[in-house]
Amino acid sequence: MTVLDARALNRATLARQLLLDRAGVPVLDAVAHLGGMQAQEPQEPFVGLWSRLRGFEPSALSGLLTGRRVVRTHLMRRTVHLVTADDVLAWRARHDAMLRGRVLGTYRRQLEGVDLDELAAAGRAVMADGEPRSMSELARALADRWPAPEPRALGEMLVAALIPMVQLPPRGLWRTRAGVRNVPLSSWLGREIDPPAPHGSDPVGEALVRRYLAAFGPAASADLRAWCGLAGLPAAVAAVREELVAFRDERGRELLDLPDAPRPGPDSPAPVRFLPAFDNAILGYHDRSRIIDDAHRGLSVAGARVVLVDGRVSATWNVEAGTVTVTPLRRLSRADRTGVAEEGRALASFLSDRDSDRVRIAASTG
């Protein structure tokens, strides 16, 4: 079985994530290819798409949100994701048990004794009037009936798990600050969520395996679960296994992949790329060593924005007074600093609507 070293896996990831070469595809197709985009910070997906697509215009993503072709919703790992309307309708029921379980993992003691089916029915009855509500407003509407749990526990269970919801625009639109207002997914899209598959079959799980490998492969089963948070996928992997090819990494783990997916050579040049906070190019793996050193792994869950140099996390970045400020995590060569500065200027111009191209790179550390 062919062994793929960390550099080969890195180049495969960059290619699948549209980070090796910017893609000339529509925004909707990019969001679908990526299997959704982590979006708990509303403005971050715009940077993620800018780094992946040629000629990306923020209005294109805003238009998809207002046009109800892309939605903001709790899905993979119980985090807010940007997902296409078609995907969320197909996938949501498969995520129900995971979403309930993850909320209970946080609020089990507070929700002890609460009949979740009864709570879901009561929540749907409140939302049936079509009025958008915040999580706290929905919880307060049911507090008389369930006075013991804190409103946060009720609200999280209702909005993140029991009732498939959408966060309405203007939340998530370009350069727009807006609170979270929720409406049921089916009412916003005008279509019902696909029902769960009959017992013993898992067509959604099988589709998720293929979609994950297209955007993240080659990868192990543990990586797949880290991306979506779902249990019960080994059976789905087994069902599609004959369609796949297998490799091993340097630790001996089996990695699966689609046979015709791109796997560029390890010496393929990788341009500097700026990633937003919580980007799935990093979070979408259990073993993230293909793209980030273990010493810096904590950055991936702390909301740090990072810079890829030669395909690996090598710096963090932020915006201060219109200037993109880069803080290296290792010593950068002169050529590296030149590449970071060039891409940083382009990012500053994008973020400022071409009003500024200022970039500052702090001194490299050893």
Short mmCIF file of C-alpha atoms in Angstrom, two decimals:
data_model
loop_
_atom_site.label_atom_id
_atom_site.label_comp_id
_atom_site.label_asym_id
_atom_site.label_seq_id
_atom_site.Cartn_x
_atom_site.Cartn_y
_atom_site.Cartn_z
CA MET A 1 0.00 0.00 0.00
CA THR A 2 1.42 3.38 -1.02
CA VAL A 3 2.61 5.57 1.86
CA LEU A 4 1.83 9.28 1.62
CA ASP A 5 4.05 11.53 3.70
CA ALA A 6 2.87 14.74 5.35
CA ARG A 7 3.94 16.87 2.41
CA ALA A 8 2.02 14.74 -0.10
CA LEU A 9 -1.06 14.92 2.13
CA ASN A 10 -0.59 18.66 2.47
CA ARG A 11 -0.62 19.18 -1.29
CA ALA A 12 -3.68 16.96 -1.68
CA THR A 13 -5.50 18.98 0.97
CA LEU A 14 -4.58 22.28 -0.65
CA ALA A 15 -5.79 21.04 -4.03
CA ARG A 16 -9.12 19.75 -2.65
CA GLN A 17 -9.63 22.92 -0.62
CA LEU A 18 -9.07 25.15 -3.68
CA LEU A 19 -5.98 26.61 -1.98
CA LEU A 20 -3.33 25.38 -4.39
CA ASP A 21 -4.83 27.29 -7.32
CA ARG A 22 -7.73 29.70 -7.03
CA ALA A 23 -10.73 28.15 -8.75
CA GLY A 24 -12.86 29.80 -11.39
CA VAL A 25 -16.15 28.34 -10.20
CA PRO A 26 -19.37 30.00 -8.98
CA VAL A 27 -19.63 30.68 -5.26
CA LEU A 28 -22.53 28.24 -4.86
CA ASP A 29 -20.47 25.45 -6.42
CA ALA A 30 -17.51 26.25 -4.17
CA VAL A 31 -19.63 26.10 -0.99
CA ALA A 32 -21.10 22.80 -2.17
CA HIS A 33 -17.70 21.34 -3.05
CA LEU A 34 -16.33 22.26 0.38
CA GLY A 35 -19.27 20.54 2.08
CA GLY A 36 -20.18 23.85 3.69
CA MET A 37 -18.00 26.43 5.40
CA GLN A 38 -17.51 27.00 9.10
CA ALA A 39 -19.27 30.30 9.78
CA GLN A 40 -19.69 30.97 13.49
CA GLU A 41 -17.91 34.28 12.88
CA PRO A 42 -20.21 35.85 10.26
CA GLN A 43 -17.62 37.69 8.15
CA GLU A 44 -14.99 34.96 8.03
CA PRO A 45 -16.38 32.96 5.07
CA PHE A 46 -15.81 35.96 2.81
CA VAL A 47 -12.06 35.70 3.40
CA GLY A 48 -12.23 31.93 3.00
CA LEU A 49 -13.83 32.30 -0.42
CA TRP A 50 -11.56 35.18 -1.46
CA SER A 51 -8.56 32.91 -0.81
CA ARG A 52 -10.09 30.11 -2.88
CA LEU A 53 -11.82 31.74 -5.86
CA ARG A 54 -10.62 33.91 -8.71
CA GLY A 55 -12.34 37.28 -8.84
CA PHE A 56 -14.53 36.61 -5.79
CA GLU A 57 -17.09 39.35 -5.16
CA PRO A 58 -18.65 39.49 -1.67
CA SER A 59 -22.01 40.46 -3.17
CA ALA A 60 -22.20 37.01 -4.73
CA LEU A 61 -22.27 35.29 -1.32
CA SER A 62 -24.61 37.91 0.16
CA GLY A 63 -26.93 37.36 -2.79
CA LEU A 64 -26.98 33.62 -2.21
CA LEU A 65 -27.96 34.19 1.43
CA THR A 66 -30.76 36.63 0.65
CA GLY A 67 -31.80 34.48 -2.31
CA ARG A 68 -32.17 31.44 0.00
CA ARG A 69 -29.72 29.28 -1.94
CA VAL A 70 -27.20 29.21 0.92
CA VAL A 71 -28.13 29.22 4.61
CA ARG A 72 -26.47 29.71 7.99
CA THR A 73 -27.41 26.88 10.31
CA HIS A 74 -26.11 24.57 13.04
CA LEU A 75 -24.85 21.42 11.40
CA MET A 76 -21.40 19.79 11.41
CA ARG A 77 -20.00 19.48 14.95
CA ARG A 78 -22.98 21.59 16.19
CA THR A 79 -21.26 24.70 14.87
CA VAL A 80 -22.76 27.29 12.56
CA HIS A 81 -22.01 26.49 8.92
CA LEU A 82 -22.76 28.03 5.56
CA VAL A 83 -24.40 25.23 3.59
CA THR A 84 -26.24 25.11 0.29
CA ALA A 85 -30.01 24.77 0.52
CA ASP A 86 -29.92 21.42 -1.27
CA ASP A 87 -27.31 20.00 1.08
CA VAL A 88 -28.93 21.12 4.32
CA LEU A 89 -32.29 19.66 3.29
CA ALA A 90 -30.61 16.36 2.42
CA TRP A 91 -28.29 16.19 5.43
CA ARG A 92 -30.15 17.70 8.37
CA ALA A 93 -32.10 14.64 9.52
CA ARG A 94 -28.89 12.57 9.57
CA HIS A 95 -27.40 15.09 12.02
CA ASP A 96 -30.35 15.12 14.47
CA ALA A 97 -29.03 12.59 16.98
CA MET A 98 -25.55 14.13 16.99
CA LEU A 99 -26.93 17.64 17.56
CA ARG A 100 -29.11 16.49 20.46
CA GLY A 101 -26.24 14.55 21.97
CA ARG A 102 -23.82 17.46 21.80
CA VAL A 103 -26.24 19.89 23.42
CA LEU A 104 -26.97 17.34 26.15
CA GLY A 105 -23.22 16.94 26.63
CA THR A 106 -23.18 20.57 27.78
CA TYR A 107 -26.57 20.90 29.48
CA ARG A 108 -27.52 17.36 30.53
CA ARG A 109 -27.98 18.24 34.21
CA GLN A 110 -30.11 21.28 33.47
CA LEU A 111 -32.28 19.41 30.97
CA GLU A 112 -32.73 16.33 33.16
CA GLY A 113 -36.38 15.32 33.18
CA VAL A 114 -37.30 17.45 30.15
CA ASP A 115 -39.13 15.46 27.47
CA LEU A 116 -37.27 16.62 24.37
CA ASP A 117 -40.01 15.60 21.95
CA GLU A 118 -42.49 17.60 23.98
CA LEU A 119 -40.12 20.56 24.08
CA ALA A 120 -39.62 20.36 20.31
CA ALA A 121 -43.39 20.35 19.69
CA ALA A 122 -43.86 23.35 21.97
CA GLY A 123 -41.04 25.20 20.25
CA ARG A 124 -42.49 24.53 16.80
CA ALA A 125 -45.87 25.79 18.00
CA VAL A 126 -44.29 29.08 19.09
CA MET A 127 -42.43 29.45 15.78
CA ALA A 128 -45.51 28.62 13.73
CA ASP A 129 -46.51 32.29 13.62
CA GLY A 130 -43.64 32.94 11.22
CA GLU A 131 -41.96 35.55 13.44
CA PRO A 132 -38.15 35.38 13.59
CA ARG A 133 -36.86 35.00 17.13
CA SER A 134 -33.58 35.01 18.93
CA MET A 135 -32.59 32.01 21.00
CA SER A 136 -33.40 33.85 24.24
CA GLU A 137 -36.80 35.02 22.97
CA LEU A 138 -37.79 31.46 22.10
CA ALA A 139 -36.58 30.17 25.47
CA ARG A 140 -38.49 32.89 27.35
CA ALA A 141 -41.67 31.95 25.50
CA LEU A 142 -41.43 28.48 27.01
CA ALA A 143 -39.99 29.35 30.42
CA ASP A 144 -43.34 29.14 32.23
CA ARG A 145 -43.76 25.56 31.06
CA TRP A 146 -40.14 24.59 31.81
CA PRO A 147 -39.03 26.90 34.62
CA ALA A 148 -36.16 24.81 35.97
CA PRO A 149 -33.60 24.93 33.13
CA GLU A 150 -31.77 28.16 32.46
CA PRO A 151 -32.99 29.92 29.29
CA ARG A 152 -29.63 29.25 27.62
CA ALA A 153 -30.06 25.49 27.99
CA LEU A 154 -33.59 25.56 26.57
CA GLY A 155 -32.59 27.89 23.77
CA GLU A 156 -29.54 25.90 22.72
CA MET A 157 -31.48 22.67 22.64
CA LEU A 158 -34.31 24.19 20.61
CA VAL A 159 -32.30 26.22 18.10
CA ALA A 160 -29.19 24.07 17.70
CA ALA A 161 -30.81 20.65 17.83
CA LEU A 162 -34.55 20.10 18.09
CA ILE A 163 -35.88 22.52 15.45
CA PRO A 164 -33.88 22.85 12.22
CA MET A 165 -33.37 26.60 12.04
CA VAL A 166 -31.87 29.21 9.74
CA GLN A 167 -30.13 32.38 10.89
CA LEU A 168 -31.80 35.08 8.81
CA PRO A 169 -30.02 37.77 6.85
CA PRO A 170 -28.81 40.42 7.42
CA ARG A 171 -26.77 38.16 9.73
CA GLY A 172 -23.82 37.00 7.65
CA LEU A 173 -24.05 39.58 4.88
CA TRP A 174 -20.91 41.44 3.78
CA ARG A 175 -19.89 44.22 6.16
CA THR A 176 -23.12 43.87 8.11
CA ARG A 177 -23.44 43.56 11.86
CA ALA A 178 -26.69 41.96 12.92
CA GLY A 179 -27.95 39.79 15.75
CA VAL A 180 -29.15 36.22 15.29
CA ARG A 181 -32.80 35.88 14.28
CA ASN A 182 -34.01 32.33 13.67
CA VAL A 183 -36.81 30.85 11.59
CA PRO A 184 -37.52 27.20 10.81
CA LEU A 185 -35.49 25.90 7.90
CA SER A 186 -38.42 24.46 5.99
CA SER A 187 -40.42 27.69 6.11
CA TRP A 188 -37.45 29.77 4.93
CA LEU A 189 -36.67 27.46 2.02
CA GLY A 190 -40.25 26.52 1.20
CA ARG A 191 -39.29 22.84 1.15
CA GLU A 192 -39.40 20.10 3.74
CA ILE A 193 -36.29 18.42 5.07
CA ASP A 194 -35.66 14.99 3.59
CA PRO A 195 -36.97 12.31 5.99
CA PRO A 196 -34.58 9.90 7.71
CA ALA A 197 -33.61 6.84 5.69
CA PRO A 198 -35.28 3.51 6.50
CA HIS A 199 -33.62 1.57 9.28
CA GLY A 200 -30.58 -0.33 8.06
CA SER A 201 -29.72 2.05 5.23
CA ASP A 202 -27.64 5.21 5.27
CA PRO A 203 -27.59 6.90 1.86
CA VAL A 204 -26.79 10.28 3.43
CA GLY A 205 -23.86 8.81 5.33
CA GLU A 206 -22.53 7.28 2.13
CA ALA A 207 -22.93 10.60 0.30
CA LEU A 208 -21.10 12.38 3.12
CA VAL A 209 -18.17 9.97 2.82
CA ARG A 210 -17.82 10.75 -0.88
CA ARG A 211 -18.27 14.49 -0.40
CA TYR A 212 -15.77 14.60 2.45
CA LEU A 213 -13.11 12.75 0.51
CA ALA A 214 -13.64 15.01 -2.51
CA ALA A 215 -12.87 18.07 -0.37
CA PHE A 216 -10.49 16.66 2.27
CA GLY A 217 -9.06 13.33 1.13
CA PRO A 218 -7.05 11.23 1.40
CA ALA A 219 -8.22 10.84 4.98
CA ALA A 220 -8.89 8.37 7.76
CA SER A 221 -12.28 7.52 9.22
CA ALA A 222 -11.31 9.49 12.34
CA ASP A 223 -10.80 12.57 10.15
CA LEU A 224 -14.25 12.15 8.62
CA ARG A 225 -15.84 12.04 12.06
CA ALA A 226 -13.83 15.07 13.21
CA TRP A 227 -15.28 17.04 10.28
CA CYS A 228 -18.94 16.21 10.70
CA GLY A 229 -19.21 14.94 14.28
CA LEU A 230 -21.37 11.99 13.25
CA ALA A 231 -21.22 8.52 14.76
CA GLY A 232 -22.22 5.42 12.85
CA LEU A 233 -20.25 6.25 9.71
CA PRO A 234 -18.06 3.09 9.64
CA ALA A 235 -20.99 1.26 8.04
CA ALA A 236 -21.29 3.97 5.39
CA VAL A 237 -17.54 3.77 4.74
CA ALA A 238 -17.81 0.00 4.37
CA ALA A 239 -20.72 0.38 1.95
CA VAL A 240 -18.72 2.57 -0.45
CA ARG A 241 -15.32 1.03 0.17
CA GLU A 242 -15.17 -0.75 -3.20
CA GLU A 243 -15.40 2.68 -4.88
CA LEU A 244 -12.33 3.94 -3.02
CA VAL A 245 -8.57 3.57 -3.08
CA ALA A 246 -6.44 3.15 0.05
CA PHE A 247 -3.12 4.56 1.20
CA ARG A 248 -1.21 4.74 4.46
CA ASP A 249 0.32 7.71 6.19
CA GLU A 250 3.72 7.68 7.85
CA ARG A 251 2.13 6.54 11.13
CA GLY A 252 0.58 3.52 9.43
CA ARG A 253 -3.01 4.80 9.46
CA GLU A 254 -5.19 3.73 6.55
CA LEU A 255 -6.31 6.65 4.41
CA LEU A 256 -9.17 6.37 1.94
CA ASP A 257 -9.76 8.44 -1.15
CA LEU A 258 -11.70 8.78 -4.38
CA PRO A 259 -9.69 7.16 -7.16
CA ASP A 260 -9.74 10.11 -9.57
CA ALA A 261 -9.36 12.93 -7.04
CA PRO A 262 -6.30 15.19 -7.42
CA ARG A 263 -3.17 14.21 -5.52
CA PRO A 264 -0.45 16.63 -6.68
CA GLY A 265 3.17 15.77 -6.21
CA PRO A 266 4.73 16.81 -2.90
CA ASP A 267 6.97 19.30 -4.71
CA SER A 268 4.06 21.20 -6.25
CA PRO A 269 4.49 24.90 -5.41
CA ALA A 270 2.04 26.18 -2.79
CA PRO A 271 1.32 29.93 -2.80
CA VAL A 272 0.79 31.98 0.34
CA ARG A 273 -2.82 31.85 1.47
CA PHE A 274 -4.62 33.74 4.26
CA LEU A 275 -7.25 31.65 6.06
CA PRO A 276 -10.10 32.94 8.21
CA ALA A 277 -10.85 31.89 11.77
CA PHE A 278 -11.99 28.28 12.24
CA ASP A 279 -11.40 27.30 8.60
CA ASN A 280 -12.31 23.69 7.89
CA ALA A 281 -9.09 23.19 5.95
CA ILE A 282 -7.63 22.81 9.44
CA LEU A 283 -10.61 21.82 11.62
CA GLY A 284 -11.79 19.16 9.16
CA TYR A 285 -9.26 16.59 10.37
CA HIS A 286 -8.56 14.63 13.53
CA ASP A 287 -4.88 14.50 12.55
CA ARG A 288 -4.10 18.07 11.52
CA SER A 289 -0.36 17.54 11.21
CA ARG A 290 -0.60 17.68 7.41
CA ILE A 291 -1.21 21.43 7.64
CA ILE A 292 -0.35 22.66 11.15
CA ASP A 293 2.40 21.74 13.60
CA ASP A 294 1.29 20.14 16.86
CA ALA A 295 2.87 23.05 18.73
CA HIS A 296 0.40 25.42 17.07
CA ARG A 297 -2.65 23.14 17.03
CA GLY A 298 -4.37 25.23 19.69
CA LEU A 299 -4.62 28.14 17.27
CA SER A 300 -7.07 26.15 15.17
CA VAL A 301 -9.68 26.08 17.95
CA ALA A 302 -8.91 29.49 19.43
CA GLY A 303 -10.22 31.48 16.48
CA ALA A 304 -6.84 32.63 15.21
CA ARG A 305 -6.64 33.65 11.57
CA VAL A 306 -3.65 31.97 10.01
CA VAL A 307 -1.31 32.31 7.05
CA LEU A 308 -0.18 29.32 5.02
CA VAL A 309 3.40 29.53 3.76
CA ASP A 310 4.51 26.59 1.62
CA GLY A 311 1.19 25.03 2.54
CA ARG A 312 1.61 25.08 6.32
CA VAL A 313 0.39 27.35 9.09
CA SER A 314 3.33 29.71 9.56
CA ALA A 315 1.84 32.95 10.88
CA THR A 316 -1.28 34.54 12.28
CA TRP A 317 -2.90 37.68 10.92
CA ASN A 318 -5.36 40.35 11.91
CA VAL A 319 -6.54 43.75 10.72
CA GLU A 320 -5.66 46.85 12.73
CA ALA A 321 -6.60 50.34 11.53
CA GLY A 322 -6.96 49.14 7.97
CA THR A 323 -3.59 47.37 7.98
CA VAL A 324 -3.21 43.62 7.65
CA THR A 325 -0.80 42.71 10.43
CA VAL A 326 1.04 39.39 10.17
CA THR A 327 2.79 37.72 13.11
CA PRO A 328 5.11 34.88 12.04
CA LEU A 329 5.21 31.66 14.03
CA ARG A 330 8.61 30.70 12.64
CA ARG A 331 11.50 32.36 10.86
CA LEU A 332 10.45 33.36 7.35
CA SER A 333 12.92 33.59 4.52
CA ARG A 334 13.17 36.76 2.46
CA ALA A 335 11.22 35.07 -0.34
CA ASP A 336 8.55 33.95 2.14
CA ARG A 337 8.17 37.48 3.50
CA THR A 338 7.86 38.82 -0.02
CA GLY A 339 5.08 36.34 -0.79
CA VAL A 340 3.28 37.11 2.47
CA ALA A 341 3.52 40.85 1.82
CA GLU A 342 2.15 40.50 -1.71
CA GLU A 343 -0.82 38.38 -0.68
CA GLY A 344 -1.36 40.56 2.42
CA ARG A 345 -1.60 43.67 0.25
CA ALA A 346 -4.18 41.97 -1.94
CA LEU A 347 -6.17 40.96 1.15
CA ALA A 348 -6.02 44.49 2.59
CA SER A 349 -7.32 45.84 -0.71
CA PHE A 350 -10.16 43.30 -0.71
CA LEU A 351 -11.18 44.02 2.87
CA SER A 352 -11.08 47.81 2.38
CA ASP A 353 -12.77 47.87 -1.04
CA ARG A 354 -9.43 48.93 -2.56
CA ASP A 355 -9.02 51.82 -0.14
CA SER A 356 -5.85 50.42 1.46
CA ASP A 357 -3.16 47.91 0.63
CA ARG A 358 -1.19 48.29 3.84
CA VAL A 359 0.46 45.24 5.35
CA ARG A 360 2.86 44.94 8.27
CA ILE A 361 4.90 41.82 8.99
CA ALA A 362 6.37 41.51 12.45
CA ALA A 363 9.90 40.22 12.88
CA SER A 364 10.22 36.47 12.37
CA THR A 365 10.93 34.40 15.45
CA GLY A 366 13.32 31.49 15.65
#
